[in-house]
């Protein structure tokens, strides 16, 4: 990879998207990060030691770690670094055994959340320069990197992202959700708006619901993460979907069974019947009840068997499985209406409108025209569709609303970082170790304009 | 926790002046009375529930975690750490140890945020606090049954949580009714 790199002098740029949930790390210039691993230490119930989790990319061949009731420690809280010692340990593991780089010969491109407190920035700089001895450091914020990646991707086709050099990045990640206007690769930080809800809160919410209604899973973070990723979707019409979810037996297109791991034959939970889980797709917007009936009949013809089993509403505790119905769409629903949860915060659509309104009026039309969705939470099916449906009534009629989804929203920011790291100007933008030693953290940070 | 369960009506604090009241003085536990006098308790409970959404299951033995705070990954290193620590703790008083643990324990983000005193920044400087999206423009809130998740039309008179039917009310009362939020 380094041979294809045009700047041999600077070939070792480690690009590190240090998320609250997942670390995405690799070398600059590549398309995909070489390692994606959870940013935490784990302690399975079988062990007394805290271990680093296996990278998410190598699950099939390595022996599956039994994560049942594993305790978790995360270095980041609400998206910000609170435990530098823990982070140092995880990074040490990452650099030495996973990436196999020598920090003293490499530069680091690190993502940091917007509005990081100065004390946290200082702690980060200390880890980077004093513990790992990186040659130089560049700190980027994720919206600008997501914008950079999208702008480069849509180059020749003449998309507006590249024409206007400006976009609105909606980063809906693990710890929180940001709506950030980006103008010529700079995030307009005075206009950024944040909702304090992300994937972690949604997982915990689902955990609470399942624990209260069927099986106690309060300790099963990873299991419920899997449930959320596989079964949750965004509703396009909540009252209608609640109505459907209430039906019994076959009519209920949303009921779905998830099988818990038994620790013997399988250590991971799974969706009992993937066909059943996909039945929600047959409900499209504007379906009248009569159309639903027709749909239902079709579905009935496809699967006539095993219907007596579904009649029973009660959860069978001996079988180690639980049913989900309305939880499947009420959990992601919280991103759109945090008020329903009791949070005094506006929903995602309103968040976007406020972020745009905080910008110069000339930017409003172009921002609405290039909304980029990034972050793991945007992977919920129908997320973009619902967002557009909520946003359209809030935006003036003569503005276009155009929402771009990334093909891999978890890696989008990293790819932007990889592009930036391979740009010819990258070296000049970095802070070197010598500069850090001479000027200190605070003055070096001024170079990054945030 | 709450020794006196004799209390049976909670409508005296918000009653109208024309309402007939018995002259008998009610016996209410002081803590209970305080809990009922302030309307904040429900808010507190709701906030605590929101706060819980950011929790990790960090294991039960919190103290042990603090002690091997380095969480080093290889065996001998950890052994060394323990040895060193047990040697050091001999001379330390319990108080000093607790102090040291408190200093070493990672602080939560909210503590760091308070320390940074962002309120003192001039108003034009964007900061973490100013980036919060703020309250929704419409105050309407959909209510879902806390038991089954469907649209809830009733509110629990004791704790303010929502339920949708008599069946769910019974479950609610039996399981998570926070009558004595304190």
XYZ file of C-alpha atoms in Angstrom:
632
model
C 0.000 0.000 0.000
C 2.827 2.371 0.748
C 4.275 1.900 -2.719
C 1.110 3.250 -4.323
C 1.266 6.219 -2.056
C 2.571 9.362 -3.729
C 4.366 10.752 -0.678
C 6.744 8.124 0.589
C 7.987 10.508 3.226
C 4.597 10.598 4.839
C 3.372 7.163 4.015
C 2.553 6.213 7.572
C -0.540 8.088 8.485
C -2.671 6.236 10.953
C -6.275 7.292 10.545
C -8.199 6.724 13.734
C -11.888 7.408 14.016
C -12.235 7.049 17.731
C -15.948 6.590 18.214
C -17.749 5.978 21.447
C -18.943 2.627 20.200
C -16.460 1.503 17.572
C -12.876 2.392 16.794
C -12.274 2.548 13.074
C -8.570 2.449 12.370
C -6.347 1.948 9.379
C -3.715 3.574 7.227
C -4.377 6.722 5.249
C -4.981 6.273 1.538
C -6.786 2.979 1.844
C -10.429 2.591 1.093
C -11.479 0.707 4.188
C -10.131 0.708 7.730
C -8.148 -2.401 8.458
C -9.603 -2.735 11.934
C -12.982 -2.000 13.399
C -13.280 -2.890 17.034
C -15.502 -1.911 19.938
C -13.999 0.902 21.971
C -14.190 -0.796 25.331
C -12.720 -3.392 27.603
C -14.765 -6.456 28.369
C -14.894 -8.872 31.187
C -16.891 -11.985 30.379
C -18.454 -13.663 33.382
C -16.105 -16.582 32.929
C -13.023 -14.446 33.418
C -11.617 -12.119 36.010
C -9.502 -10.080 33.679
C -10.517 -7.220 31.480
C -9.804 -8.073 27.883
C -9.902 -6.139 24.667
C -12.767 -7.188 22.447
C -12.002 -9.010 19.206
C -12.175 -6.835 16.085
C -15.594 -6.843 14.524
C -14.132 -7.765 11.158
C -12.684 -11.131 12.102
C -15.611 -12.820 13.752
C -16.220 -15.816 11.495
C -12.908 -17.637 11.791
C -11.788 -16.757 15.291
C -13.420 -18.555 18.174
C -16.468 -16.613 19.234
C -16.046 -14.938 22.561
C -18.971 -15.568 24.832
C -20.187 -12.091 25.626
C -23.112 -13.170 27.746
C -23.448 -10.806 30.685
C -20.004 -9.389 30.006
C -19.139 -6.280 31.948
C -18.086 -3.319 29.832
C -15.857 -0.362 30.516
C -15.768 2.399 27.988
C -13.186 5.183 27.878
C -15.758 7.545 26.402
C -18.843 8.822 28.156
C -21.434 10.790 26.204
C -19.007 10.797 23.329
C -16.139 12.419 25.189
C -12.981 10.925 26.593
C -13.281 10.519 30.339
C -10.847 7.728 31.041
C -7.511 8.382 29.314
C -5.836 5.401 30.999
C -8.343 3.011 29.563
C -8.093 4.633 26.159
C -4.329 4.327 26.257
C -4.581 0.605 26.929
C -6.994 0.059 24.086
C -4.876 2.111 21.706
C -1.738 0.282 22.743
C -3.402 -2.980 21.836
C -4.626 -1.468 18.595
C -1.288 -0.049 17.458
C 0.909 -2.971 18.423
C -1.109 -6.084 17.692
C -3.813 -5.046 15.262
C -2.319 -2.315 13.094
C 1.363 -3.137 13.743
C 2.606 0.407 13.334
C 5.437 2.182 15.084
C 3.929 5.419 16.359
C 7.266 7.229 16.456
C 7.478 6.909 12.663
C 3.850 7.650 11.966
C 1.475 10.550 11.957
C -1.940 10.320 13.443
C -5.198 11.639 12.092
C -7.621 11.492 14.964
C -11.283 12.353 15.043
C -12.583 14.179 18.022
C -16.167 15.126 18.769
C -17.189 18.720 18.334
C -16.852 20.988 21.358
C -14.357 18.806 23.131
C -13.468 20.404 26.443
C -9.938 21.822 26.701
C -9.082 19.470 29.554
C -10.003 16.493 27.387
C -7.998 17.864 24.474
C -4.997 18.167 26.722
C -5.398 14.595 27.906
C -5.651 13.394 24.315
C -2.528 15.289 23.290
C -0.667 13.792 26.199
C -1.554 10.280 25.141
C -0.667 10.900 21.525
C 2.637 12.675 22.016
C 3.885 11.565 25.406
C 2.705 7.994 25.677
C 2.861 6.926 22.059
C 5.378 9.467 20.668
C 3.593 10.059 17.416
C 5.539 12.112 14.943
C 2.674 14.473 14.289
C -1.023 14.811 14.903
C -4.005 16.171 13.077
C -7.329 16.414 14.835
C -10.416 16.473 12.671
C -14.096 16.585 13.436
C -16.290 13.957 11.926
C -18.806 16.115 9.990
C -16.091 17.701 7.878
C -14.605 14.295 7.087
C -17.980 12.880 6.099
C -18.474 15.914 3.883
C -15.049 15.486 2.347
C -15.763 11.889 1.483
C -19.147 12.630 -0.052
C -17.789 15.576 -2.005
C -15.061 13.442 -3.511
C -17.406 10.587 -4.271
C -19.900 12.623 -6.202
C -17.262 14.445 -8.257
C -17.882 14.002 -11.968
C -21.630 13.496 -11.797
C -21.888 17.082 -10.630
C -23.784 16.568 -7.420
C -24.525 19.647 -5.413
C -22.312 18.547 -2.574
C -19.291 19.264 -4.668
C -20.697 22.229 -6.538
C -21.642 24.329 -3.587
C -18.849 22.995 -1.376
C -21.315 22.890 1.401
C -23.512 20.320 3.021
C -25.380 19.496 6.173
C -23.977 16.418 7.848
C -26.279 14.533 10.175
C -24.059 12.307 12.267
C -26.201 9.943 14.238
C -23.735 7.836 16.121
C -23.308 5.897 19.294
C -23.332 8.663 21.859
C -25.215 11.523 20.325
C -26.608 13.003 17.172
C -25.226 16.115 15.530
C -26.606 18.199 12.724
C -23.590 20.099 11.461
C -23.406 22.472 8.498
C -20.097 22.129 6.669
C -18.860 24.886 4.415
C -15.742 24.338 2.299
C -14.600 21.525 4.526
C -15.015 23.512 7.695
C -17.713 22.721 10.163
C -19.625 25.850 11.087
C -19.487 25.161 14.778
C -21.713 28.057 15.787
C -24.565 26.414 13.902
C -24.132 22.835 15.080
C -27.054 21.370 16.987
C -26.949 18.263 19.088
C -29.515 15.760 20.346
C -28.315 13.751 23.308
C -29.502 10.482 21.897
C -27.542 7.889 20.020
C -27.227 4.193 19.506
C -26.219 3.548 23.072
C -29.311 5.160 24.504
C -31.483 3.286 22.036
C -29.904 -0.030 22.981
C -30.383 0.714 26.637
C -33.961 1.706 26.024
C -34.652 -1.520 24.178
C -32.916 -3.394 26.956
C -35.199 -1.817 29.485
C -38.325 -2.565 27.452
C -37.430 -6.198 26.856
C -36.394 -6.669 30.468
C -39.642 -5.296 31.732
C -41.868 -7.099 29.309
C -40.303 -10.492 28.805
C -36.789 -11.560 29.826
C -34.299 -9.775 32.012
C -31.515 -8.713 29.686
C -30.256 -5.691 31.585
C -26.680 -7.011 31.417
C -26.731 -8.164 27.816
C -25.517 -5.084 25.989
C -24.096 -6.960 23.030
C -27.084 -9.186 22.633
C -29.500 -6.302 22.581
C -27.216 -4.439 20.214
C -27.643 -7.343 17.854
C -31.414 -7.351 18.362
C -31.539 -3.656 17.622
C -29.435 -3.910 14.508
C -31.395 -6.824 13.107
C -34.956 -6.103 14.063
C -35.536 -2.410 14.593
C -36.804 -0.165 11.851
C -38.200 3.315 11.556
C -41.930 3.632 11.313
C -43.439 5.848 8.644
C -46.807 6.121 10.319
C -46.746 5.402 14.012
C -50.490 5.184 14.798
C -51.052 2.832 11.879
C -48.110 0.667 12.842
C -49.236 0.530 16.440
C -52.573 -0.645 15.183
C -50.981 -3.413 13.139
C -48.656 -4.398 15.945
C -51.619 -4.928 18.203
C -53.227 -7.578 16.052
C -52.974 -11.196 16.980
C -51.628 -14.140 15.075
C -50.873 -13.839 11.377
C -52.323 -10.355 10.998
C -49.537 -8.966 13.077
C -46.863 -8.206 10.539
C -44.440 -6.907 13.133
C -44.232 -9.684 15.643
C -40.906 -11.356 15.546
C -39.144 -13.845 17.776
C -35.551 -13.588 18.858
C -33.806 -16.620 20.297
C -31.426 -16.060 23.163
C -28.105 -17.881 23.258
C -28.174 -21.032 25.331
C -24.448 -21.105 25.920
C -24.145 -24.654 24.584
C -25.035 -24.904 20.926
C -24.864 -21.215 20.137
C -23.251 -18.377 22.001
C -24.964 -15.714 19.972
C -28.616 -14.938 19.803
C -30.380 -14.969 16.457
C -33.630 -14.053 14.804
C -35.784 -17.154 14.847
C -37.398 -16.682 11.496
C -35.786 -14.136 9.179
C -38.813 -14.305 6.877
C -41.044 -13.312 9.736
C -38.711 -10.462 10.613
C -38.940 -9.071 7.091
C -42.701 -9.020 6.937
C -42.814 -5.400 7.978
C -41.509 -4.516 4.525
C -44.846 -5.480 3.031
C -46.428 -2.508 4.757
C -45.824 0.552 2.638
C -46.946 4.051 3.214
C -50.476 4.917 2.188
C -51.674 1.393 2.619
C -55.316 1.454 3.454
C -56.652 -1.242 5.742
C -58.170 -3.047 2.751
C -54.799 -3.188 1.025
C -53.323 -4.497 4.201
C -55.891 -7.228 4.181
C -54.835 -8.162 0.686
C -51.192 -8.153 1.699
C -52.018 -10.276 4.640
C -53.766 -12.829 2.461
C -50.738 -13.066 0.238
C -48.541 -13.600 3.207
C -50.921 -16.220 4.483
C -50.716 -18.130 1.261
C -46.963 -18.137 1.384
C -46.725 -19.478 4.880
C -49.762 -21.410 5.934
C -47.890 -23.706 8.226
C -47.130 -23.287 11.898
C -49.828 -20.806 12.625
C -51.183 -22.410 15.736
C -47.897 -21.724 17.467
C -48.203 -17.996 16.941
C -51.618 -17.839 18.493
C -50.193 -17.776 21.940
C -49.331 -14.287 23.053
C -47.531 -15.287 26.184
C -43.807 -15.613 26.112
C -42.544 -19.069 26.738
C -39.836 -18.645 29.345
C -38.574 -22.192 29.102
C -37.653 -21.697 25.472
C -35.313 -18.752 25.979
C -36.777 -16.527 23.393
C -38.779 -13.361 23.365
C -41.174 -11.645 21.039
C -40.894 -8.098 19.826
C -43.767 -6.167 18.340
C -44.118 -2.442 18.791
C -40.641 -2.182 20.318
C -39.233 -2.693 16.865
C -40.252 0.752 15.708
C -40.844 2.589 18.975
C -37.162 2.429 19.850
C -35.768 4.266 16.789
C -38.817 6.503 17.036
C -37.147 8.245 19.959
C -34.657 9.907 17.648
C -37.494 11.658 15.915
C -39.426 12.519 19.065
C -37.175 12.620 22.123
C -40.037 14.370 23.908
C -41.921 11.101 24.039
C -39.191 9.731 26.206
C -39.476 12.713 28.511
C -36.427 14.485 27.116
C -36.793 18.177 26.647
C -35.180 18.134 23.239
C -36.438 18.599 19.745
C -36.509 15.761 17.258
C -34.110 15.153 14.411
C -36.035 17.080 11.762
C -36.342 20.140 13.937
C -32.692 19.795 14.901
C -31.741 20.021 11.241
C -33.941 23.046 10.684
C -32.386 24.837 13.641
C -28.904 24.045 12.479
C -29.676 25.457 9.035
C -31.394 28.526 10.425
C -28.304 29.361 12.425
C -26.363 29.762 9.165
C -26.295 32.632 6.723
C -29.585 32.768 4.727
C -27.681 32.304 1.476
C -26.648 28.876 2.628
C -30.138 27.636 3.474
C -31.148 26.282 0.062
C -27.831 24.554 -0.572
C -27.754 22.999 2.853
C -31.189 21.479 2.443
C -30.159 20.200 -0.938
C -27.281 18.185 0.366
C -28.080 16.537 3.644
C -25.668 13.704 4.331
C -26.586 10.964 6.759
C -23.721 9.265 8.510
C -23.260 7.218 11.669
C -24.506 3.790 12.658
C -28.010 4.820 13.643
C -28.830 5.860 10.114
C -28.690 2.177 9.207
C -32.184 1.646 10.537
C -34.372 0.737 7.575
C -36.467 3.645 6.299
C -34.531 6.185 8.340
C -33.979 8.545 5.415
C -37.525 8.168 4.182
C -38.974 9.096 7.528
C -36.587 12.003 7.920
C -37.561 13.414 4.556
C -41.209 13.037 5.409
C -40.737 14.961 8.650
C -38.421 17.553 7.200
C -40.404 18.481 4.104
C -43.242 20.279 5.933
C -40.730 22.269 7.963
C -38.783 23.591 4.979
C -39.927 26.377 2.690
C -41.627 25.097 -0.468
C -39.133 26.528 -2.933
C -36.198 24.735 -1.312
C -35.355 21.253 -2.401
C -34.761 18.656 0.259
C -32.266 16.060 -0.792
C -31.054 13.450 1.643
C -27.990 11.383 0.789
C -27.382 8.144 2.619
C -23.892 6.748 2.725
C -23.416 3.229 1.526
C -21.522 2.431 4.678
C -22.403 5.070 7.263
C -20.210 3.574 9.976
C -17.078 3.899 7.853
C -17.991 7.145 6.072
C -16.067 9.369 8.421
C -13.020 7.125 8.370
C -12.952 7.162 4.591
C -13.004 10.921 4.628
C -10.083 10.829 7.015
C -8.238 8.460 4.751
C -8.716 10.855 1.858
C -7.508 13.778 3.890
C -4.476 11.851 5.067
C -3.475 11.130 1.500
C -3.876 14.710 0.328
C -0.667 16.613 -0.401
C -1.442 19.319 2.145
C -1.839 16.957 5.017
C 1.676 17.255 6.333
C 1.441 21.014 6.535
C -1.738 20.855 8.569
C -0.313 18.633 11.280
C 1.119 19.596 14.606
C 4.482 17.948 15.094
C 5.810 16.578 18.309
C 8.452 19.288 18.430
C 5.804 21.974 18.121
C 3.784 20.349 20.834
C 6.761 20.259 23.127
C 7.554 23.878 22.466
C 4.087 25.423 22.445
C 1.969 23.096 24.503
C -1.410 21.686 23.859
C -3.613 24.754 23.883
C -1.644 26.745 21.328
C -1.223 23.792 19.018
C -4.919 23.207 19.057
C -5.575 26.637 17.597
C -4.277 25.376 14.310
C -7.274 23.095 13.896
C -9.754 25.983 14.106
C -12.047 24.369 16.613
C -37.195 2.137 53.551
C -40.627 3.567 54.160
C -41.943 2.431 57.443
C -45.303 4.094 57.503
C -47.787 2.861 54.967
C -50.828 4.295 56.671
C -51.079 7.152 54.266
C -54.023 6.655 51.963
C -54.945 9.826 50.174
C -52.741 12.311 48.413
C -55.296 14.842 47.337
C -54.911 17.278 50.192
C -52.098 19.332 48.778
C -53.866 20.300 45.573
C -57.411 20.609 46.848
C -59.569 23.647 46.406
C -60.445 25.782 49.443
C -64.134 24.881 49.344
C -63.528 21.252 49.726
C -64.776 19.638 52.878
C -61.917 18.359 54.929
C -61.888 16.396 58.081
C -60.371 18.180 61.024
C -58.420 15.118 62.039
C -54.731 15.614 61.673
C -53.165 13.011 59.480
C -50.135 11.140 60.523
C -47.615 11.181 57.791
C -44.010 10.205 57.952
C -41.859 13.329 57.626
C -39.991 11.961 54.644
C -43.211 11.015 52.987
C -44.659 14.456 53.579
C -41.597 16.026 52.059
C -41.851 13.728 49.101
C -45.426 14.691 48.491
C -44.934 18.387 49.056
C -42.449 18.793 46.255
C -43.663 18.160 42.758
C -40.096 17.624 41.610
C -40.006 13.974 42.449
C -41.592 12.842 39.261
C -39.201 15.023 37.350
C -36.331 13.533 39.291
C -37.513 10.032 38.552
C -37.864 10.870 34.865
C -34.391 12.393 34.780
C -32.948 9.379 36.527
C -34.540 7.171 33.914
C -32.993 9.265 31.147
C -29.645 9.204 32.875
C -29.852 5.432 33.015
C -29.974 5.338 29.234
C -26.294 6.270 29.174
C -25.234 3.557 31.587
C -22.952 0.650 30.878
C -23.079 -2.543 32.785
C -19.695 -1.962 34.316
C -19.793 -5.061 36.454
C -20.716 -5.342 40.072
C -17.429 -5.020 41.859
C -16.882 -1.345 41.323
C -14.274 -1.175 44.080
C -12.180 -3.885 42.580
C -12.211 -2.055 39.283
C -10.825 1.033 40.899
C -8.100 -0.904 42.532
C -6.605 -2.393 39.406
C -7.214 0.828 37.643
C -4.585 0.230 35.018
C -6.416 -2.761 33.584
C -3.219 -3.884 31.965
C -3.580 -6.559 29.404
C -0.797 -8.973 30.203
C -0.519 -11.202 33.196
C 2.834 -10.385 34.744
C 2.189 -6.700 34.546
C -0.981 -7.077 36.495
C 0.719 -9.261 39.049
C 3.345 -6.609 39.476
C 0.734 -3.942 39.942
C -1.044 -5.911 42.618
C 2.150 -6.623 44.475
C 3.137 -3.022 44.408
C -0.222 -1.900 45.574
C -0.516 -4.339 48.446
C 2.875 -3.213 49.640
C 1.868 0.401 49.487
C -1.468 0.020 51.188
C 0.036 -1.320 54.351
C 0.964 2.055 55.635
C -2.019 3.896 54.332
C -5.012 4.697 56.412
C -8.390 3.824 55.062
C -9.186 7.452 54.516
C -6.082 8.095 52.503
C -6.846 5.075 50.389
C -10.362 6.241 49.750
C -9.035 9.630 48.773
C -6.565 8.103 46.411
C -9.221 5.941 44.848
C -11.472 8.913 44.373
C -8.681 10.783 42.671
C -7.818 7.906 40.385
C -11.376 6.949 39.527
C -12.434 8.228 36.133
C -14.767 11.110 36.397
C -17.968 11.273 34.449
C -18.335 13.622 31.573
C -20.780 15.767 33.480
C -18.205 16.357 36.177
C -15.643 17.376 33.605
C -18.229 19.633 32.033
C -18.892 21.377 35.311
C -15.214 21.826 35.851
C -14.750 23.457 32.474
C -17.240 26.188 33.511
C -18.446 26.849 30.013
C -21.023 29.309 31.335
C -18.280 31.844 31.844
C -17.449 31.984 28.133
C -18.581 35.068 26.226
C -21.957 34.563 24.542
C -20.654 34.422 20.982
C -18.323 31.486 21.570
C -19.924 28.204 20.560
C -19.658 25.550 23.227
C -21.025 22.198 24.221
C -23.856 23.784 26.139
C -24.920 26.062 23.331
C -24.936 23.280 20.779
C -27.773 21.425 22.502
C -30.772 21.492 20.240
C -33.122 22.843 22.879
C -36.743 22.159 23.667
C -39.132 21.113 20.906
C -41.304 23.785 19.368
C -44.500 21.974 20.094
C -45.070 20.788 23.608
C -47.373 17.997 22.546
C -46.114 14.663 23.624
C -47.350 11.278 22.642
C -47.781 8.915 25.528
C -47.092 5.257 25.260
C -48.153 2.685 27.779
C -45.187 1.894 29.989
C -46.386 -1.678 30.223
C -47.245 -2.712 26.695
C -46.135 0.211 24.521
C -49.395 1.136 22.859
C -51.045 4.529 23.024
C -51.798 5.244 26.656
C -54.748 7.335 27.678
C -54.468 7.034 31.444
C -52.002 8.366 33.947
C -51.179 6.683 37.188
C -52.378 9.001 39.939
C -49.602 7.894 42.217
C -46.529 8.122 40.074
C -47.550 9.745 36.815
C -46.535 6.910 34.535
C -48.813 5.978 31.702
C -50.879 2.911 31.010
C -53.543 2.005 28.506
C -55.960 -0.386 30.121
C -57.089 -1.950 33.360
C -54.937 -4.940 32.673
C -51.840 -2.816 32.221
C -52.781 -0.779 35.268
C -52.730 -3.867 37.402
C -49.367 -4.899 36.059
C -48.082 -1.386 36.590
C -49.287 -1.280 40.185
C -47.781 -4.636 40.920
C -44.398 -4.021 39.386
C -43.096 -0.542 38.908
C -45.480 1.948 40.424
C -43.297 4.514 42.131
C -45.778 5.505 44.753
C -43.142 6.615 47.156
C -40.710 8.382 44.946
C -38.338 10.081 47.279
